[in-house]
C-alpha angles and dihedrals in degrees: 000000000000126000121190123194133180110250126209109201121183120249090263094048092047091055090049093048092049090053091047090051094055091045092053089049090054091045092053090051096048092046090050092049090050093052093047094048095050092047095048093045105035106009089242124149112220119200135189094264092069096035089056086064091053090047089057092056092046090051090058095047103037119053095200091056090044091057092065112082112257091232091058093050092050090048090053091054093049088053088053088056088052093051090053092047089052092050092051094044108093091203091058117073096216130138129223112290109278128218116249119239126212092261094054117118113277118237137162115196126202134185119251096250091057094059128070121189124203125185116228102185138321095299106028139055136167134220121213105223121188113261090357105069126216116349116200121221139175112259098216092160137006118271091231101196148021116313111242099173140349133208126193110206141169128216131161094292095053138260125345134179120211129196130202104219132195106213099172090229116153122207114273122250116259108289094216093226123143120267134239142193121237125204114201110203143153108251089033108039090204133354116195115207094224093054131074099216132049125248106240124199114228116241109280090217131030122235094258090048092052090052090047091050091050092049093051092047093053089047091052090051092053093046093048090051091051092047093054092046103042108013101043089249095304112145117238126218091254091053093051089049089054091049088051094051089051091050092053093054091045091051092047089051092049095048092053092049091048093049091054093048095049091050093049098047091046093052092049094047092046101046103033130073092211133357122215118207138167123263093239125185101209095181091059093043092055100044117136120259094211094110121188138300093263094041109028115194128244130236090013097164091044090054093046087055091050091050091053091051092050092047091048090060091050100213090177095053091047092056092046091053093046090053095064099028091054090060092047096052100039097254131118134233114223116190117198133185113276097216114138094337089142092048098045120095111231090208104051102011097232117144116220129149090212089068089073114026115202114325100319122148092235123085111197115177111223093205105042102019094237112159127193142133109296093234096045090050090053092050089052090051090047089051090052092050094048091048093051100042100030091229096305103148108220122183087010120194091228113111120248108270117244118238106257132179111232114237097204096137140022119298125188125198119191119227114259112260116258116249116258094247092053114107 
């Protein structure tokens, strides 16, 4: 389980943590380049065990690398191993490990044995961090287990410390409650088949916050243009202040969205015996409509707005949370094919696009006359499919996984012998 708390470092500690964050980002990029180079040149798979030896040498020769705690550097290399393993795992939808830019979220990871937590009072605690001292954080909830790892990170709202906790909790037995189907949409964030009203997500930003965000983004565009034209691309203090303001609003928006998502998925997992959802491919749903130079797309701006609305409702994150919360609360997640759920009548089962013209909110079956809210009708159809199939996805929209060789251990490939005539 994960636990995240707001941290309050001193001014000296904040300066040190900022330097460590940029050092860790550079270490990640260098380690990734080293792995890519050895694989392309020699077909050799490099892992963190060998790179930790190179890290020891670099710490002795480079002061800026030596300032970073050894445990943090080793943990970064282990996370790079995990990123590679996820990429090679056909059951994990992960891309190739990406390089981290300067604007990437700063984070410093530590193993659990390198961190010691001491409770100060009912509201405050402190963590002893190697080469940093004691870092105070707000104890908003009990840890509730053994610390396996810790990460200090910074976002638009400040510094946080996260702990990976081993609670020893086992999955609950089946709760025996009735199931339901859930349709995740845009106008209605979630419509449960057993309910008569949709669950709507509150606006993630108020009207004044949206105007403020638009103003800051326009100011950033002007300042970037000026920096490229007159300062050689160097960021000024005002530009960095503008970026900080945008980051605060974006973080506030993400926190509100995440709060609604956690409350929704926890309620569904606790109060339902099983939950039926669609096997959506969010990446394909939110693809751009720009097209190509030869075949330009149509309604590009409208499609871009629809993509933002889909991503704002985070259907992929909701499914990810339901996967592990269903096990914790004794329920089951059943995933069904999404084909024609919005065009299928929940009463007679006939599929006809004329039953729902366009993207209207009314579903009126042209065969049996059944009328209902379009999203509620889809949720009832999802429930029926989940009840029939038990959650076995047939004709899934997921692409066929490519055959990949797992790189879970070290693998050596000798260089090809030179031909006899070569000098």
